[in-house]
PDB file of C-alpha atoms in Angstrom:
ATOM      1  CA  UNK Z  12      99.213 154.963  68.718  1.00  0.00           C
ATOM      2  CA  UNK Z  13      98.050 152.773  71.775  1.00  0.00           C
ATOM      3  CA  UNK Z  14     101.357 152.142  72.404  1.00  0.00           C
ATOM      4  CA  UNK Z  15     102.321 155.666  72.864  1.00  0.00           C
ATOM      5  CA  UNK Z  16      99.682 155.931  74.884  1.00  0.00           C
ATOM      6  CA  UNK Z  17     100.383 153.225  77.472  1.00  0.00           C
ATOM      7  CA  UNK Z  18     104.012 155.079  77.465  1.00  0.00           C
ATOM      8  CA  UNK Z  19     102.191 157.864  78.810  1.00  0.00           C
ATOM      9  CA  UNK Z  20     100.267 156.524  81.312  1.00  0.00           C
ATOM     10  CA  UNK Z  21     102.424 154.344  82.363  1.00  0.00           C
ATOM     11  CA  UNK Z  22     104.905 157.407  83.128  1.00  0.00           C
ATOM     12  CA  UNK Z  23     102.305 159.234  84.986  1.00  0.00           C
ATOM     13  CA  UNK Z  24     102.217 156.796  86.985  1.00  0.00           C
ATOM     14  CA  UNK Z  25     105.542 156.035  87.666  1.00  0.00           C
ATOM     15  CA  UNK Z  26     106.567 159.746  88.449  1.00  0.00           C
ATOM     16  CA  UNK Z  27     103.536 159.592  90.631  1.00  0.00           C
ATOM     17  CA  UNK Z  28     105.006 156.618  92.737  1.00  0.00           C
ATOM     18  CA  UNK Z  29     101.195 154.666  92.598  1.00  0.00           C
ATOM     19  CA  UNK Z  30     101.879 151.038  93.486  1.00  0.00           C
ATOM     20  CA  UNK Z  31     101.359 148.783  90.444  1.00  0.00           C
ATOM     21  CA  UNK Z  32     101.922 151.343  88.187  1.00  0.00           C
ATOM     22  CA  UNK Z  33     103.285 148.739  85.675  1.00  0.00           C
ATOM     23  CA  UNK Z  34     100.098 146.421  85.577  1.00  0.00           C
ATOM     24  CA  UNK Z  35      97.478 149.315  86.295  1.00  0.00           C
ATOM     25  CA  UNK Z  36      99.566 151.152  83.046  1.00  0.00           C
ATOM     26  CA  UNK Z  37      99.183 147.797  80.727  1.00  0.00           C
ATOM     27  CA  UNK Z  38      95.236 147.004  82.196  1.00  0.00           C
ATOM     28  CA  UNK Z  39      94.089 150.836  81.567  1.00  0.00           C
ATOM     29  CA  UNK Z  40      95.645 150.489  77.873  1.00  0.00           C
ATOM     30  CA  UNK Z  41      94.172 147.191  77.261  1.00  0.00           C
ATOM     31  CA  UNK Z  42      91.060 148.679  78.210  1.00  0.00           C
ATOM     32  CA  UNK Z  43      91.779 151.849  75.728  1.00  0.00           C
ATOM     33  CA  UNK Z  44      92.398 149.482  72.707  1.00  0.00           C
ATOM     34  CA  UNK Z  45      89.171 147.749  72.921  1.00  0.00           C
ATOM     35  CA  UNK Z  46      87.520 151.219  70.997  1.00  0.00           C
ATOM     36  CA  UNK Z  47      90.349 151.399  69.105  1.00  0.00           C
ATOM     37  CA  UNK Z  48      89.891 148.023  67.457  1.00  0.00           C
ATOM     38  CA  UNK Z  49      93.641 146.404  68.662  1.00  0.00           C
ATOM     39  CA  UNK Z  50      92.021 144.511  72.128  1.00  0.00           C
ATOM     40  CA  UNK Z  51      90.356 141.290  70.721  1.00  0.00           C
ATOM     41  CA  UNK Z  52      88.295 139.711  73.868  1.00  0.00           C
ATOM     42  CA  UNK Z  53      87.681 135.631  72.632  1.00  0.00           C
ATOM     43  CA  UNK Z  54      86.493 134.637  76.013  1.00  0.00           C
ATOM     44  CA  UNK Z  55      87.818 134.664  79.814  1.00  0.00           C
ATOM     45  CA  UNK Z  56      88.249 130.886  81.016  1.00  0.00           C
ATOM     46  CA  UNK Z  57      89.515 128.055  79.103  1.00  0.00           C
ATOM     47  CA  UNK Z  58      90.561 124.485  79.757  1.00  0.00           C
ATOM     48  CA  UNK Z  59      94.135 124.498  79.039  1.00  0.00           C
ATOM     49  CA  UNK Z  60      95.004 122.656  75.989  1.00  0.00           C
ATOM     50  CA  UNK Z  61      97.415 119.398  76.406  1.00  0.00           C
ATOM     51  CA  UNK Z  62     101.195 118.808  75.656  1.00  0.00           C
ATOM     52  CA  UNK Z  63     100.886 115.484  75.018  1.00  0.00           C
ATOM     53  CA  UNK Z  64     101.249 116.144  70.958  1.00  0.00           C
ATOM     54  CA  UNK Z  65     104.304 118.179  72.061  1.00  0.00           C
ATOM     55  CA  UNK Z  66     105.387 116.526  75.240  1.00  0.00           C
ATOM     56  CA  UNK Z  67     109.194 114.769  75.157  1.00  0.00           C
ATOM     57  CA  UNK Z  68     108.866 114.947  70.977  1.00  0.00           C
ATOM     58  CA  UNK Z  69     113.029 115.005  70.607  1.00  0.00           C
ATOM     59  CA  UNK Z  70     114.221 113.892  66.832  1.00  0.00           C
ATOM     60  CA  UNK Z  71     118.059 112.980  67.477  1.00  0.00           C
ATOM     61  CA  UNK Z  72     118.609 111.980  63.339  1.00  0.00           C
ATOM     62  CA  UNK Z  73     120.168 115.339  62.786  1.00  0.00           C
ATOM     63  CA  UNK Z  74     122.263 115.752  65.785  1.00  0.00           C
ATOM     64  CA  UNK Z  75     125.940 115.343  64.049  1.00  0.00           C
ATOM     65  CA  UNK Z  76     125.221 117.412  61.126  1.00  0.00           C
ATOM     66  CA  UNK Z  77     126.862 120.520  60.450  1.00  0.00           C
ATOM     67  CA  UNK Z  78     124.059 122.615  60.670  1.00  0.00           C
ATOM     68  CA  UNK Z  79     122.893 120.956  63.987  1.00  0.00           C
ATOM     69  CA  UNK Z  80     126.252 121.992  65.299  1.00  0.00           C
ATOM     70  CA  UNK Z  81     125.887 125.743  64.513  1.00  0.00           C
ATOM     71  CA  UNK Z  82     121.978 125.461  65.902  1.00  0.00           C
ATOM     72  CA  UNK Z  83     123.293 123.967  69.321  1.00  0.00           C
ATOM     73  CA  UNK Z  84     126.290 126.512  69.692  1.00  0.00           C
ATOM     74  CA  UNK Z  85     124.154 129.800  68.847  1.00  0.00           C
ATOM     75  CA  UNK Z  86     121.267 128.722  71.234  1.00  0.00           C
ATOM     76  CA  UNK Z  87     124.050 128.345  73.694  1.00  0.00           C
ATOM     77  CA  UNK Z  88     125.544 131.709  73.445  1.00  0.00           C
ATOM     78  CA  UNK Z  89     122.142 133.148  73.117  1.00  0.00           C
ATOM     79  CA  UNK Z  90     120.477 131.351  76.576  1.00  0.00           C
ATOM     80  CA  UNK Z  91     123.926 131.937  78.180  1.00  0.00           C
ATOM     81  CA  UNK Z  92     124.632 135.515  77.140  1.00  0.00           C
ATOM     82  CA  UNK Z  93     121.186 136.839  77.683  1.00  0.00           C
ATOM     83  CA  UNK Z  94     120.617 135.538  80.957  1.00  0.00           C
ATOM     84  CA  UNK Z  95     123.944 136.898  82.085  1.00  0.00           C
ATOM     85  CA  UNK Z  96     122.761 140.282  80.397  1.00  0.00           C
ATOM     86  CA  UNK Z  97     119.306 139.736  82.325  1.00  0.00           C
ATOM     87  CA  UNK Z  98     120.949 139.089  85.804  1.00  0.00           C
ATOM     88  CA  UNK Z  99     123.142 141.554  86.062  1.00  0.00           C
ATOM     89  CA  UNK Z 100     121.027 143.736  84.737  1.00  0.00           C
ATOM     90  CA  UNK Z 101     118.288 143.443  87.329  1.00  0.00           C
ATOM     91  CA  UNK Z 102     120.533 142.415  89.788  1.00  0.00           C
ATOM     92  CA  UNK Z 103     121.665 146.279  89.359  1.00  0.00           C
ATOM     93  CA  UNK Z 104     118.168 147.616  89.147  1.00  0.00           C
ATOM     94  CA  UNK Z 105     117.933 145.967  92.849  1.00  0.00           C
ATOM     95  CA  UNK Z 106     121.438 146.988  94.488  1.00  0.00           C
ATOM     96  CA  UNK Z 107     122.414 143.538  94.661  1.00  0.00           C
ATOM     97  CA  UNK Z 108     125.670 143.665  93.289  1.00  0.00           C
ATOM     98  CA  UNK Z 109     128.666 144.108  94.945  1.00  0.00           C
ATOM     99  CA  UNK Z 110     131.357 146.787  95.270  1.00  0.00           C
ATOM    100  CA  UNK Z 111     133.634 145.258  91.992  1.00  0.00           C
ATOM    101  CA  UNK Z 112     130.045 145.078  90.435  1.00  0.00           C
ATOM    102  CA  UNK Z 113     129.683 141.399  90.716  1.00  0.00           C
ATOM    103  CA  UNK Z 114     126.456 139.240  91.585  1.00  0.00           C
ATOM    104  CA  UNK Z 115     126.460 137.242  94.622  1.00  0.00           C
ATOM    105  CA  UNK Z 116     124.820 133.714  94.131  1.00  0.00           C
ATOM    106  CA  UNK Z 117     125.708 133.820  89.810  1.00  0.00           C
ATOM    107  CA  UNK Z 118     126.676 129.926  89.646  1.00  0.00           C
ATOM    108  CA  UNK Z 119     123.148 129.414  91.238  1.00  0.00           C
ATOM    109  CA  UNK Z 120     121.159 131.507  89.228  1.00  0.00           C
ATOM    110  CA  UNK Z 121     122.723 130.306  86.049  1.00  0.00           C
ATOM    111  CA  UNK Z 122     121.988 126.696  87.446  1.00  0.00           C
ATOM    112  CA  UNK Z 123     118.287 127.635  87.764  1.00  0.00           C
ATOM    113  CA  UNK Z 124     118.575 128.725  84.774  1.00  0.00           C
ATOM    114  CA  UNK Z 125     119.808 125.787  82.983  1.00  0.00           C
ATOM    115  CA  UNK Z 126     117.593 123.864  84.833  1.00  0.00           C
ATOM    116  CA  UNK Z 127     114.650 125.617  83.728  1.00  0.00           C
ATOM    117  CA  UNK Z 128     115.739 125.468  79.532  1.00  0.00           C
ATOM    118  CA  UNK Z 129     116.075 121.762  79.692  1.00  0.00           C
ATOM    119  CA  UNK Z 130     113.034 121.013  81.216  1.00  0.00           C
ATOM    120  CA  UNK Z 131     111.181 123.469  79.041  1.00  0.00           C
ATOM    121  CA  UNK Z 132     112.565 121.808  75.978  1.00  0.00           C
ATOM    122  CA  UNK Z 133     111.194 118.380  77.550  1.00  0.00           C
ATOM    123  CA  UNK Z 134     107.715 120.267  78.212  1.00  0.00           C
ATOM    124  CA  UNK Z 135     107.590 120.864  74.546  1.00  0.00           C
ATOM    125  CA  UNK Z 136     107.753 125.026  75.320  1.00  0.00           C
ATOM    126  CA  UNK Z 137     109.743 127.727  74.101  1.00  0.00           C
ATOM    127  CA  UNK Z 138     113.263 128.249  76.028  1.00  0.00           C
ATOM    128  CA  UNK Z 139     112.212 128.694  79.863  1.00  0.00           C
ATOM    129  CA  UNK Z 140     114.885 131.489  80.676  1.00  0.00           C
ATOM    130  CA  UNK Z 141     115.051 134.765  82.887  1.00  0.00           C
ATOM    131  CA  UNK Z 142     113.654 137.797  80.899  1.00  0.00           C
ATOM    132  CA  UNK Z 143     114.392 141.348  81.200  1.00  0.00           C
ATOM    133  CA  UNK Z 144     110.478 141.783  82.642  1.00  0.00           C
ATOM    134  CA  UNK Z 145     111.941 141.014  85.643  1.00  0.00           C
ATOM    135  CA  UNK Z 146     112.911 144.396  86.200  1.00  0.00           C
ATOM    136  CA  UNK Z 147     109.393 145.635  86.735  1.00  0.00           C
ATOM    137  CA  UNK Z 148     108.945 142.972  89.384  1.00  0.00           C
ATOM    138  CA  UNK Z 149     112.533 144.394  90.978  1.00  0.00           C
ATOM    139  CA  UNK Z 150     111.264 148.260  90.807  1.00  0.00           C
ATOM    140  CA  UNK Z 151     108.378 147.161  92.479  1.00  0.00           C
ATOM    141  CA  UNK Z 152     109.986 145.554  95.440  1.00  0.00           C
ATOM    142  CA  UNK Z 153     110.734 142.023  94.347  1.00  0.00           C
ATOM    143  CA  UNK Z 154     113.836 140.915  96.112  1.00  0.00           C
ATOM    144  CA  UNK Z 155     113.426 137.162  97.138  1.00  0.00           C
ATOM    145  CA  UNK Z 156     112.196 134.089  95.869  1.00  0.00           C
ATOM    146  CA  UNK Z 157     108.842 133.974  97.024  1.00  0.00           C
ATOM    147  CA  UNK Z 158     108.731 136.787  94.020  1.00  0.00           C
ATOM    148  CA  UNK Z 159     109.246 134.172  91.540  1.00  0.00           C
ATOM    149  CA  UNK Z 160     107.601 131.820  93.189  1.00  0.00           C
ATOM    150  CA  UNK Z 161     104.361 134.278  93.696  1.00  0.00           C
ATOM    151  CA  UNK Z 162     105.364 134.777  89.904  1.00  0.00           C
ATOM    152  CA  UNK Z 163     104.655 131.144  88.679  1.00  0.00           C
ATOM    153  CA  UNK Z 164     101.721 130.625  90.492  1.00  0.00           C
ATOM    154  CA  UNK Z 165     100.374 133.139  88.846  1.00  0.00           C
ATOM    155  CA  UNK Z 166     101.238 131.653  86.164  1.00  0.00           C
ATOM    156  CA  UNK Z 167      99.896 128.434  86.618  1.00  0.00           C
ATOM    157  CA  UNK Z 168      96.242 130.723  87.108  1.00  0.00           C
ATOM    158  CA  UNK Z 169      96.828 131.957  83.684  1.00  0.00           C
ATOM    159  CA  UNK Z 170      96.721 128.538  82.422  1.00  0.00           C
ATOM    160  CA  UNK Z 171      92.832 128.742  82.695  1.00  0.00           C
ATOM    161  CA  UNK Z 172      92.685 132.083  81.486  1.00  0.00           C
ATOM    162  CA  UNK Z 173      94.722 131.982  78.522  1.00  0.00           C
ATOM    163  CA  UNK Z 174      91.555 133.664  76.161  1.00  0.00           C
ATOM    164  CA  UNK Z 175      91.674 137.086  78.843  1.00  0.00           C
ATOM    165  CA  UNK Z 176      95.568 137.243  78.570  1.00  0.00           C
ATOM    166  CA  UNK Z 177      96.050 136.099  75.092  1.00  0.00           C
ATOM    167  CA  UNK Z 178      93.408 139.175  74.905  1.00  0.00           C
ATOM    168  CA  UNK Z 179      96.717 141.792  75.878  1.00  0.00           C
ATOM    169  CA  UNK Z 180      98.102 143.457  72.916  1.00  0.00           C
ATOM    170  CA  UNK Z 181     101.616 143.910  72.697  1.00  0.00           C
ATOM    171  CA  UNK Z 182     101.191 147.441  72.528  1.00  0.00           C
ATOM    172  CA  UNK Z 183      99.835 147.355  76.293  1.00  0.00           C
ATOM    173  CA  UNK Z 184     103.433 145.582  77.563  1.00  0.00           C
ATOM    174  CA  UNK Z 185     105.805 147.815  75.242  1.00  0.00           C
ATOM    175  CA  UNK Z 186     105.067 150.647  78.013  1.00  0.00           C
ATOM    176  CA  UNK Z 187     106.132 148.555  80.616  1.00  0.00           C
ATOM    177  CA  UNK Z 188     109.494 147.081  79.162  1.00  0.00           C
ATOM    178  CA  UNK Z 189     110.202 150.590  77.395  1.00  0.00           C
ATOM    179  CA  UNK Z 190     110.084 151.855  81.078  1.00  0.00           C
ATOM    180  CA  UNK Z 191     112.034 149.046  82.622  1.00  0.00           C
ATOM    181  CA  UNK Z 192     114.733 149.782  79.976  1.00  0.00           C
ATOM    182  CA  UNK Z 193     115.004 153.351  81.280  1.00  0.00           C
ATOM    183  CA  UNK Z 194     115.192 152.063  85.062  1.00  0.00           C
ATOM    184  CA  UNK Z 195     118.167 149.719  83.484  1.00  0.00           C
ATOM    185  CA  UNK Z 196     119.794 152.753  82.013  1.00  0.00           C
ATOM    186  CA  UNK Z 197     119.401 154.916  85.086  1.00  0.00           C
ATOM    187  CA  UNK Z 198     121.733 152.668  87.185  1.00  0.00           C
ATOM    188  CA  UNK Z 199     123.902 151.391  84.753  1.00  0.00           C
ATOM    189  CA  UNK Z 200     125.146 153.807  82.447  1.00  0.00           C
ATOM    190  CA  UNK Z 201     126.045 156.352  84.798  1.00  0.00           C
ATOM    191  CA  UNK Z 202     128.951 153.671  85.804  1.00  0.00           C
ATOM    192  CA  UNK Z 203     129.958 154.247  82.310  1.00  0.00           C
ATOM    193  CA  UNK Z 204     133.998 155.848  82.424  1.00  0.00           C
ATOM    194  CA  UNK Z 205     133.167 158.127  79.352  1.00  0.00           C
ATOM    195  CA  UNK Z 206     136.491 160.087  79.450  1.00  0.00           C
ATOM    196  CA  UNK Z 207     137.521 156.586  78.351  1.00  0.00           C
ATOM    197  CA  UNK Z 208     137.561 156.304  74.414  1.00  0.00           C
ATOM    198  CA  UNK Z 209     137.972 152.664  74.802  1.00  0.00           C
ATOM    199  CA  UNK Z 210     135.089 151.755  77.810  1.00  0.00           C
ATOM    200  CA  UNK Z 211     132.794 154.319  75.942  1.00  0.00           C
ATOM    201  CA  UNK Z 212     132.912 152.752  72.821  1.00  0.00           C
ATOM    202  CA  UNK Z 213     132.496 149.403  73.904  1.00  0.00           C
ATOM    203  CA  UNK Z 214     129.683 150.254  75.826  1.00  0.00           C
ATOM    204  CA  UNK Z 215     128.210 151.841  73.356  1.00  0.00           C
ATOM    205  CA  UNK Z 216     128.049 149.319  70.660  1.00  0.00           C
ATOM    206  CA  UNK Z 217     127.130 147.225  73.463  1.00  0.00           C
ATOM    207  CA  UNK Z 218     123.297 149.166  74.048  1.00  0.00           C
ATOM    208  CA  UNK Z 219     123.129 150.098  70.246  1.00  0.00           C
ATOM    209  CA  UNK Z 220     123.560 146.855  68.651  1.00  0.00           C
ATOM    210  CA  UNK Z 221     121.364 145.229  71.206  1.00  0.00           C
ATOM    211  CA  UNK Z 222     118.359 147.286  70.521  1.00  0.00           C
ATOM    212  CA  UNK Z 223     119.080 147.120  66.241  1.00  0.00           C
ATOM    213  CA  UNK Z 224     119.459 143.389  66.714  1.00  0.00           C
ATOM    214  CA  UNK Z 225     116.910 142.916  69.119  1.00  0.00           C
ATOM    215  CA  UNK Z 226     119.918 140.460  70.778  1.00  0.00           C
ATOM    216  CA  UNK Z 227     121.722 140.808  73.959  1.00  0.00           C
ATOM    217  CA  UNK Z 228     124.118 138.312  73.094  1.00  0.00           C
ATOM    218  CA  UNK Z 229     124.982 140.155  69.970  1.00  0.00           C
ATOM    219  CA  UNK Z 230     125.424 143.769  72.022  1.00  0.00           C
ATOM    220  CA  UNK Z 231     127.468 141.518  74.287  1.00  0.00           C
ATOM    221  CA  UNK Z 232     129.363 140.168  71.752  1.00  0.00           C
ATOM    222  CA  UNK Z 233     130.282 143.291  69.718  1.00  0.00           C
ATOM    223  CA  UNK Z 234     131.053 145.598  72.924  1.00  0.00           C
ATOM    224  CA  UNK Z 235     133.597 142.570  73.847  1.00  0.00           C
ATOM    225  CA  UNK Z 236     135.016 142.159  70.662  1.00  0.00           C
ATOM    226  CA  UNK Z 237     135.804 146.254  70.197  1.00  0.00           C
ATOM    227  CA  UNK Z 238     136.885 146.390  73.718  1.00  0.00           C
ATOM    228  CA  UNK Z 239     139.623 143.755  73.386  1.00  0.00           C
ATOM    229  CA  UNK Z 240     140.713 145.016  69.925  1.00  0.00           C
ATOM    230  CA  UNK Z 241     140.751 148.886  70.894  1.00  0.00           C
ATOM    231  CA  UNK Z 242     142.530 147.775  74.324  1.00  0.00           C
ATOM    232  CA  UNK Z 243     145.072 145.372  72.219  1.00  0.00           C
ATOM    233  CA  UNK Z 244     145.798 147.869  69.314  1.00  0.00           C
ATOM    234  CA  UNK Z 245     145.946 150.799  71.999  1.00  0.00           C
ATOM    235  CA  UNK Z 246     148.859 148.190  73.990  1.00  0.00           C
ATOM    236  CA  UNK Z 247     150.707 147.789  70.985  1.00  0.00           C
ATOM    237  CA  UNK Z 248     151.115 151.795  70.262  1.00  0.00           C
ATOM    238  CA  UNK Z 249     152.088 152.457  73.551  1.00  0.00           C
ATOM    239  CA  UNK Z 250     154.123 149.074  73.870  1.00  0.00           C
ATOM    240  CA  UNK Z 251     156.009 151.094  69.971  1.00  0.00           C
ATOM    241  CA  UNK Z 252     156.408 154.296  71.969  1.00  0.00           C
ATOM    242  CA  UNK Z 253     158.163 152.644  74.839  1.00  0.00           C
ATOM    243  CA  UNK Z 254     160.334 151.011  72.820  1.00  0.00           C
ATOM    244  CA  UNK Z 255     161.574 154.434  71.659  1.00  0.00           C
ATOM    245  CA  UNK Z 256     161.916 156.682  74.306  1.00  0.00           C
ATOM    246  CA  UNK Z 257     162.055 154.133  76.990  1.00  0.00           C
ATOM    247  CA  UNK Z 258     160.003 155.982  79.424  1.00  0.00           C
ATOM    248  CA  UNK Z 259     156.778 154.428  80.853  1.00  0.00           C
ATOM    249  CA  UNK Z 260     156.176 151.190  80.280  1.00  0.00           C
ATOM    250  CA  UNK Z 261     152.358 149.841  79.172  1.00  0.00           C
ATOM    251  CA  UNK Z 262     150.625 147.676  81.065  1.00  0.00           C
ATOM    252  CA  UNK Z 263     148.114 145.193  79.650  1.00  0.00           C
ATOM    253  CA  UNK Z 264     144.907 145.734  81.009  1.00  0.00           C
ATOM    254  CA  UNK Z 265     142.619 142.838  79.254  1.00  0.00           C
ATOM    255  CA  UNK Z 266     141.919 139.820  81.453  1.00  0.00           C
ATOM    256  CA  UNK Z 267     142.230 136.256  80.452  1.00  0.00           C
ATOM    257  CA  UNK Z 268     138.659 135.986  80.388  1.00  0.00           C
ATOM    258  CA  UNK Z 269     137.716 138.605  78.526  1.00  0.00           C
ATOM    259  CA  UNK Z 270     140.490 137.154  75.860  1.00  0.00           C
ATOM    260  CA  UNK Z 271     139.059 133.986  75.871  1.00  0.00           C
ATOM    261  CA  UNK Z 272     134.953 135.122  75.457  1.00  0.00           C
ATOM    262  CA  UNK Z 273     136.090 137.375  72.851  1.00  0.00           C
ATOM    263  CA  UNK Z 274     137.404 134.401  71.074  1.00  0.00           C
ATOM    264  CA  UNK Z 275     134.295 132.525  71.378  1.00  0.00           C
ATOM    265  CA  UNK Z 276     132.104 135.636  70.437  1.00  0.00           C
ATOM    266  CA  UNK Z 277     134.191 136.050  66.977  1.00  0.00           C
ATOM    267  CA  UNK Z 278     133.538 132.262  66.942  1.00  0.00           C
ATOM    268  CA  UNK Z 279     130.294 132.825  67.032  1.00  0.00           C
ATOM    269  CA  UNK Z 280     129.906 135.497  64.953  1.00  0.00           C
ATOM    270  CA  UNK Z 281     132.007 134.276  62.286  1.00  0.00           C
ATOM    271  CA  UNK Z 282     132.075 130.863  62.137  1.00  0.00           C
ATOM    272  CA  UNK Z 283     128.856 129.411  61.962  1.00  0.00           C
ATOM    273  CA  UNK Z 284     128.891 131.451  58.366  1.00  0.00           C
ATOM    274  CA  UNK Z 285     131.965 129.813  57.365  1.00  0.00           C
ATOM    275  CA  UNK Z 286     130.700 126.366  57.808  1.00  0.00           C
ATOM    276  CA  UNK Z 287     126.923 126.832  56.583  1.00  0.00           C
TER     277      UNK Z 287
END
């Protein structure tokens, strides 16, 4: 019920254009779910517990085993995949990409990126990666770094306040990435060729098994898959009906690349099974 409730005033204030919206939409239902019993205040300021128990704590014993195998290549498709999904994404939301729909500066965000999972996994933390809250940032006019740099020191604030934000229920923030979802949609979809049987089925798979999984790596990886098979199966009928009447000859429309991630992603899907 709170949640539905942040959805709605978190619209009103985005159809009303009010600066903010976002945050004043996930304080105002904060506020709303102290009455309702889901807001649980334990305090405001707090000294910020230590990572020594958890600091540089790596356990290489299991690294050639079979299992540690699958663990290392599905964290790789997942941190790879979903910050791909994430950057292009918001890199949409913010007219950044180009005319062929390509990011400018990829190789450096991914390194970022990279950067940023190892030494989280030295800190001890869960995987430091770009998130799809970014988009809120981007519809409210984040553009540059000093966004994400503005974005850690606040951060680095929250350190001391973890009782007043650990206080936040999730039902507060589902308005605000329900909404950033929509923003996603509204620029992306539309780019969608549905008179395409092939593009609109891979896309989407691609949104539908991304929400049921709660993976964008996995809505990745399905949309890919279909879209090579459909295109390959669709090659080889028309590839049959040229070879009887000899009149327009197909052409193969699947890059190399998309051949070759499609591999990995049935890899992926597949494989790790097999072997566990």
């Amino acid at each position: 019920m709170l949640g539905l409730i942040g959805i709605v005033i978190t619209g009103v204030l985005l159809v009303r254009k009010i600066q903010g919206g976002f945050l004043i939409g996930i304080i105002a239902t904060t506020l709303i779910g102290i009455p309702l019993g889901v807001t649980q205040f334990q305090g405001f300021v707090d000294t910020p517990p230590s990572i020594e128990p958890i600091f540089m704590k790596f356990d290489f014993s299991q690294v050639f085993t079979k299992e540690m195998v699958v663990v290392v290549f599905t964290f790789l498709f997942i941190d790879m995949f979903d910050t791909i999904g994430t950057l292009v994404g918001t890199a949409s939301r913010a007219n950044m990409l180009d005319k062929d729909g390509n990011m400018p500066g990829m190789k450096e965000c991914l390194m970022a990126d990279a950067v940023g999972t190892m030494a989280g996994a030295c800190l001890g933390t869960s995987t430091v990666t770009t998130f799809v809250e970014s988009g809120a940032g981007v519809s409210a006019g984040g553009r540059t770094g000093l966004t994400a740099f503005t974005t850690a020191c606040m951060f680095f604030l929250a350190l001391f306040a973890m009782p007043l934000f650990a206080a936040i229920p999730s039902a507060a923030t589902a308005s605000a990435l329900i909404y950033v979802g929509v923003l996603m949609m509204k620029n992306n979809v539309k780019s969608v060729d549905f008179s395409n049987a092939i593009n609109a089925t891979a896309a989407f798979l691609t949104m539908v098994v991304m929400i049921l999984s709660y993976s964008i790596t996995k809505g990745i990886g399905v949309g890919m898959i279909a879209y090579t098979v459909m295109s390959a199966i669709s090659y080889l009928v028309e590839l049959v009906k040229y070879a009887i009447d000899k009149k327009e000859k197909p052409v193969w429309k699947v890059s190399v690349v998309a051949i070759v991630v499609t591999v990995l992603f049935a890899v992926y899907f597949f494989v790790p099974v097999a072997i566990l």
